[in-house]
JSON list of C-alpha atoms in Angstrom, two decimals:
[
{"chain": "T", "resi": 1, "resn": "UNK", "atom": "CA", "xyz": [-7.32, -10.45, -16.30]},
{"chain": "T", "resi": 2, "resn": "UNK", "atom": "CA", "xyz": [-6.41, -8.60, -13.20]},
{"chain": "T", "resi": 3, "resn": "UNK", "atom": "CA", "xyz": [-3.14, -6.66, -13.21]},
{"chain": "T", "resi": 4, "resn": "UNK", "atom": "CA", "xyz": [-1.79, -4.46, -10.32]},
{"chain": "T", "resi": 5, "resn": "UNK", "atom": "CA", "xyz": [1.32, -2.52, -11.20]},
{"chain": "T", "resi": 6, "resn": "UNK", "atom": "CA", "xyz": [3.13, -0.57, -8.42]},
{"chain": "T", "resi": 7, "resn": "UNK", "atom": "CA", "xyz": [5.46, 2.17, -9.02]},
{"chain": "T", "resi": 8, "resn": "UNK", "atom": "CA", "xyz": [7.08, 5.25, -7.09]},
{"chain": "T", "resi": 9, "resn": "UNK", "atom": "CA", "xyz": [9.53, 3.34, -4.86]},
{"chain": "T", "resi": 10, "resn": "UNK", "atom": "CA", "xyz": [13.01, 4.68, -4.38]},
{"chain": "T", "resi": 11, "resn": "UNK", "atom": "CA", "xyz": [15.72, 5.72, -1.85]},
{"chain": "T", "resi": 12, "resn": "UNK", "atom": "CA", "xyz": [15.12, 8.60, 0.49]},
{"chain": "T", "resi": 13, "resn": "UNK", "atom": "CA", "xyz": [16.68, 9.76, 3.76]},
{"chain": "T", "resi": 14, "resn": "UNK", "atom": "CA", "xyz": [15.09, 9.57, 7.35]},
{"chain": "T", "resi": 15, "resn": "UNK", "atom": "CA", "xyz": [12.23, 12.12, 7.42]},
{"chain": "T", "resi": 16, "resn": "UNK", "atom": "CA", "xyz": [11.66, 12.02, 3.73]},
{"chain": "T", "resi": 17, "resn": "UNK", "atom": "CA", "xyz": [8.41, 11.13, 1.72]},
{"chain": "T", "resi": 18, "resn": "UNK", "atom": "CA", "xyz": [7.41, 8.99, -1.09]},
{"chain": "T", "resi": 19, "resn": "UNK", "atom": "CA", "xyz": [4.16, 8.33, -2.91]},
{"chain": "T", "resi": 20, "resn": "UNK", "atom": "CA", "xyz": [3.54, 4.74, -4.19]},
{"chain": "T", "resi": 21, "resn": "UNK", "atom": "CA", "xyz": [1.00, 4.18, -6.91]},
{"chain": "T", "resi": 22, "resn": "UNK", "atom": "CA", "xyz": [-0.83, 0.91, -7.87]},
{"chain": "T", "resi": 23, "resn": "UNK", "atom": "CA", "xyz": [-2.40, 1.07, -11.26]},
{"chain": "T", "resi": 24, "resn": "UNK", "atom": "CA", "xyz": [-5.10, -1.49, -11.47]},
{"chain": "T", "resi": 25, "resn": "UNK", "atom": "CA", "xyz": [-6.54, -3.08, -14.76]},
{"chain": "T", "resi": 26, "resn": "UNK", "atom": "CA", "xyz": [-9.27, -5.80, -14.74]},
{"chain": "T", "resi": 27, "resn": "UNK", "atom": "CA", "xyz": [-10.82, -4.61, -11.58]},
{"chain": "T", "resi": 28, "resn": "UNK", "atom": "CA", "xyz": [-12.40, -1.39, -10.56]},
{"chain": "T", "resi": 29, "resn": "UNK", "atom": "CA", "xyz": [-10.68, -0.07, -7.28]},
{"chain": "T", "resi": 30, "resn": "UNK", "atom": "CA", "xyz": [-13.82, 1.85, -6.10]},
{"chain": "T", "resi": 31, "resn": "UNK", "atom": "CA", "xyz": [-15.52, -1.49, -5.87]},
{"chain": "T", "resi": 32, "resn": "UNK", "atom": "CA", "xyz": [-12.75, -3.57, -4.56]},
{"chain": "T", "resi": 33, "resn": "UNK", "atom": "CA", "xyz": [-11.09, -3.72, -1.11]},
{"chain": "T", "resi": 34, "resn": "UNK", "atom": "CA", "xyz": [-7.60, -3.18, -1.33]},
{"chain": "T", "resi": 35, "resn": "UNK", "atom": "CA", "xyz": [-4.40, -2.80, 0.68]},
{"chain": "T", "resi": 36, "resn": "UNK", "atom": "CA", "xyz": [-0.72, -2.08, 0.68]},
{"chain": "T", "resi": 37, "resn": "UNK", "atom": "CA", "xyz": [1.67, -4.56, 2.33]},
{"chain": "T", "resi": 38, "resn": "UNK", "atom": "CA", "xyz": [5.32, -4.65, 2.84]},
{"chain": "T", "resi": 39, "resn": "UNK", "atom": "CA", "xyz": [8.07, -7.28, 3.40]},
{"chain": "T", "resi": 40, "resn": "UNK", "atom": "CA", "xyz": [11.64, -6.52, 4.63]},
{"chain": "T", "resi": 41, "resn": "UNK", "atom": "CA", "xyz": [14.43, -9.07, 4.12]},
{"chain": "T", "resi": 42, "resn": "UNK", "atom": "CA", "xyz": [14.27, -11.76, 6.57]},
{"chain": "T", "resi": 43, "resn": "UNK", "atom": "CA", "xyz": [10.79, -10.62, 8.03]},
{"chain": "T", "resi": 44, "resn": "UNK", "atom": "CA", "xyz": [7.18, -11.66, 7.36]},
{"chain": "T", "resi": 45, "resn": "UNK", "atom": "CA", "xyz": [5.10, -9.70, 5.04]},
{"chain": "T", "resi": 46, "resn": "UNK", "atom": "CA", "xyz": [2.70, -7.30, 6.95]},
{"chain": "T", "resi": 47, "resn": "UNK", "atom": "CA", "xyz": [-0.06, -5.07, 6.17]},
{"chain": "T", "resi": 48, "resn": "UNK", "atom": "CA", "xyz": [0.34, -1.34, 6.08]},
{"chain": "T", "resi": 49, "resn": "UNK", "atom": "CA", "xyz": [-2.80, 0.38, 4.86]},
{"chain": "T", "resi": 50, "resn": "UNK", "atom": "CA", "xyz": [-6.32, -0.86, 3.45]},
{"chain": "T", "resi": 51, "resn": "UNK", "atom": "CA", "xyz": [-9.41, 0.50, 2.55]},
{"chain": "T", "resi": 52, "resn": "UNK", "atom": "CA", "xyz": [-13.03, -0.99, 2.04]},
{"chain": "T", "resi": 53, "resn": "UNK", "atom": "CA", "xyz": [-16.36, 0.33, 0.90]},
{"chain": "T", "resi": 54, "resn": "UNK", "atom": "CA", "xyz": [-17.35, 2.92, -1.53]},
{"chain": "T", "resi": 55, "resn": "UNK", "atom": "CA", "xyz": [-16.55, 5.72, 0.99]},
{"chain": "T", "resi": 56, "resn": "UNK", "atom": "CA", "xyz": [-12.96, 4.14, 1.32]},
{"chain": "T", "resi": 57, "resn": "UNK", "atom": "CA", "xyz": [-12.94, 3.55, 5.13]},
{"chain": "T", "resi": 58, "resn": "UNK", "atom": "CA", "xyz": [-9.38, 3.09, 6.06]},
{"chain": "T", "resi": 59, "resn": "UNK", "atom": "CA", "xyz": [-7.37, 0.94, 8.49]},
{"chain": "T", "resi": 60, "resn": "UNK", "atom": "CA", "xyz": [-3.63, 1.12, 9.20]},
{"chain": "T", "resi": 61, "resn": "UNK", "atom": "CA", "xyz": [-0.82, -0.85, 10.67]},
{"chain": "T", "resi": 62, "resn": "UNK", "atom": "CA", "xyz": [-0.09, 0.87, 14.01]},
{"chain": "T", "resi": 63, "resn": "UNK", "atom": "CA", "xyz": [3.37, 2.11, 13.12]},
{"chain": "T", "resi": 64, "resn": "UNK", "atom": "CA", "xyz": [1.99, 3.61, 9.94]},
{"chain": "T", "resi": 65, "resn": "UNK", "atom": "CA", "xyz": [-0.79, 5.73, 11.59]},
{"chain": "T", "resi": 66, "resn": "UNK", "atom": "CA", "xyz": [-0.32, 9.35, 11.25]},
{"chain": "T", "resi": 67, "resn": "UNK", "atom": "CA", "xyz": [2.46, 8.97, 8.78]},
{"chain": "T", "resi": 68, "resn": "UNK", "atom": "CA", "xyz": [1.04, 6.88, 5.82]},
{"chain": "T", "resi": 69, "resn": "UNK", "atom": "CA", "xyz": [-2.23, 7.55, 3.94]},
{"chain": "T", "resi": 70, "resn": "UNK", "atom": "CA", "xyz": [-4.00, 5.19, 1.60]},
{"chain": "T", "resi": 71, "resn": "UNK", "atom": "CA", "xyz": [-6.17, 6.80, -1.04]},
{"chain": "T", "resi": 72, "resn": "UNK", "atom": "CA", "xyz": [-7.43, 6.12, -4.49]},
{"chain": "T", "resi": 73, "resn": "UNK", "atom": "CA", "xyz": [-8.20, 8.00, -7.79]},
{"chain": "T", "resi": 74, "resn": "UNK", "atom": "CA", "xyz": [-11.25, 6.34, -9.29]},
{"chain": "T", "resi": 75, "resn": "UNK", "atom": "CA", "xyz": [-10.92, 8.20, -12.70]},
{"chain": "T", "resi": 76, "resn": "UNK", "atom": "CA", "xyz": [-7.40, 6.72, -12.88]},
{"chain": "T", "resi": 77, "resn": "UNK", "atom": "CA", "xyz": [-8.43, 3.37, -11.35]},
{"chain": "T", "resi": 78, "resn": "UNK", "atom": "CA", "xyz": [-5.26, 3.73, -9.20]},
{"chain": "T", "resi": 79, "resn": "UNK", "atom": "CA", "xyz": [-4.71, 3.27, -5.55]},
{"chain": "T", "resi": 80, "resn": "UNK", "atom": "CA", "xyz": [-1.93, 5.53, -3.57]},
{"chain": "T", "resi": 81, "resn": "UNK", "atom": "CA", "xyz": [0.01, 5.13, -0.49]},
{"chain": "T", "resi": 82, "resn": "UNK", "atom": "CA", "xyz": [1.42, 8.44, 0.61]},
{"chain": "T", "resi": 83, "resn": "UNK", "atom": "CA", "xyz": [4.42, 7.91, 3.00]},
{"chain": "T", "resi": 84, "resn": "UNK", "atom": "CA", "xyz": [5.69, 10.84, 5.33]},
{"chain": "T", "resi": 85, "resn": "UNK", "atom": "CA", "xyz": [8.45, 10.91, 8.04]},
{"chain": "T", "resi": 86, "resn": "UNK", "atom": "CA", "xyz": [9.91, 7.75, 6.68]},
{"chain": "T", "resi": 87, "resn": "UNK", "atom": "CA", "xyz": [12.39, 5.98, 8.94]},
{"chain": "T", "resi": 88, "resn": "UNK", "atom": "CA", "xyz": [15.09, 3.09, 8.17]},
{"chain": "T", "resi": 89, "resn": "UNK", "atom": "CA", "xyz": [12.45, 0.56, 9.59]},
{"chain": "T", "resi": 90, "resn": "UNK", "atom": "CA", "xyz": [10.03, 1.34, 6.68]},
{"chain": "T", "resi": 91, "resn": "UNK", "atom": "CA", "xyz": [12.62, -0.11, 4.27]},
{"chain": "T", "resi": 92, "resn": "UNK", "atom": "CA", "xyz": [11.05, -2.96, 2.42]},
{"chain": "T", "resi": 93, "resn": "UNK", "atom": "CA", "xyz": [9.42, -4.19, -0.70]},
{"chain": "T", "resi": 94, "resn": "UNK", "atom": "CA", "xyz": [5.86, -2.74, -1.05]},
{"chain": "T", "resi": 95, "resn": "UNK", "atom": "CA", "xyz": [2.99, -4.57, -2.54]},
{"chain": "T", "resi": 96, "resn": "UNK", "atom": "CA", "xyz": [-0.56, -3.49, -3.33]},
{"chain": "T", "resi": 97, "resn": "UNK", "atom": "CA", "xyz": [-3.10, -6.28, -3.42]},
{"chain": "T", "resi": 98, "resn": "UNK", "atom": "CA", "xyz": [-6.82, -6.99, -3.57]},
{"chain": "T", "resi": 99, "resn": "UNK", "atom": "CA", "xyz": [-7.86, -8.28, 0.02]},
{"chain": "T", "resi": 100, "resn": "UNK", "atom": "CA", "xyz": [-10.68, -9.78, 1.78]},
{"chain": "T", "resi": 101, "resn": "UNK", "atom": "CA", "xyz": [-12.53, -6.63, 3.02]},
{"chain": "T", "resi": 102, "resn": "UNK", "atom": "CA", "xyz": [-11.39, -5.31, 6.42]},
{"chain": "T", "resi": 103, "resn": "UNK", "atom": "CA", "xyz": [-8.60, -7.75, 6.63]},
{"chain": "T", "resi": 104, "resn": "UNK", "atom": "CA", "xyz": [-4.96, -8.25, 5.78]},
{"chain": "T", "resi": 105, "resn": "UNK", "atom": "CA", "xyz": [-5.67, -11.30, 3.75]},
{"chain": "T", "resi": 106, "resn": "UNK", "atom": "CA", "xyz": [-4.45, -10.64, 0.35]},
{"chain": "T", "resi": 107, "resn": "UNK", "atom": "CA", "xyz": [-5.95, -12.30, -2.97]},
{"chain": "T", "resi": 108, "resn": "UNK", "atom": "CA", "xyz": [-4.35, -10.80, -6.07]},
{"chain": "T", "resi": 109, "resn": "UNK", "atom": "CA", "xyz": [-0.91, -9.33, -5.78]},
{"chain": "T", "resi": 110, "resn": "UNK", "atom": "CA", "xyz": [1.30, -6.71, -7.75]},
{"chain": "T", "resi": 111, "resn": "UNK", "atom": "CA", "xyz": [4.99, -7.25, -8.42]},
{"chain": "T", "resi": 112, "resn": "UNK", "atom": "CA", "xyz": [6.05, -4.87, -5.75]},
{"chain": "T", "resi": 113, "resn": "UNK", "atom": "CA", "xyz": [8.32, -1.66, -5.56]},
{"chain": "T", "resi": 114, "resn": "UNK", "atom": "CA", "xyz": [11.18, -1.14, -3.43]},
{"chain": "T", "resi": 115, "resn": "UNK", "atom": "CA", "xyz": [11.46, 1.46, -0.75]},
{"chain": "T", "resi": 116, "resn": "UNK", "atom": "CA", "xyz": [14.78, 2.15, 0.92]},
{"chain": "T", "resi": 117, "resn": "UNK", "atom": "CA", "xyz": [15.14, 4.79, 3.80]},
{"chain": "T", "resi": 118, "resn": "UNK", "atom": "CA", "xyz": [18.73, 5.51, 5.09]},
{"chain": "T", "resi": 119, "resn": "UNK", "atom": "CA", "xyz": [19.68, 7.39, 8.06]}
]
């Protein structure tokens, strides 16, 4: 049974940083294409960062480029999202998911972790 458990969300001020974690079980993150998504109240869910391939080629939402970094720790079977220079527009529930490789098409989802950025 596949399980994805996110953690690391919280409340920060503009310019702050957070690192989200997604602990996986039932899959091997080094052999699975995965991504982070977010959904703000009243808005559609959007893909933020994803990777594919053993060498973890990455892709990002334009507004996340240069601020967010997706990575993984194969020994811990965990995927991370490092978020720097946060702004109020980043406020959302963040989810990790397995995806169709090189796309934002999610397949299996975690329960989410809340990120709130105040000015």
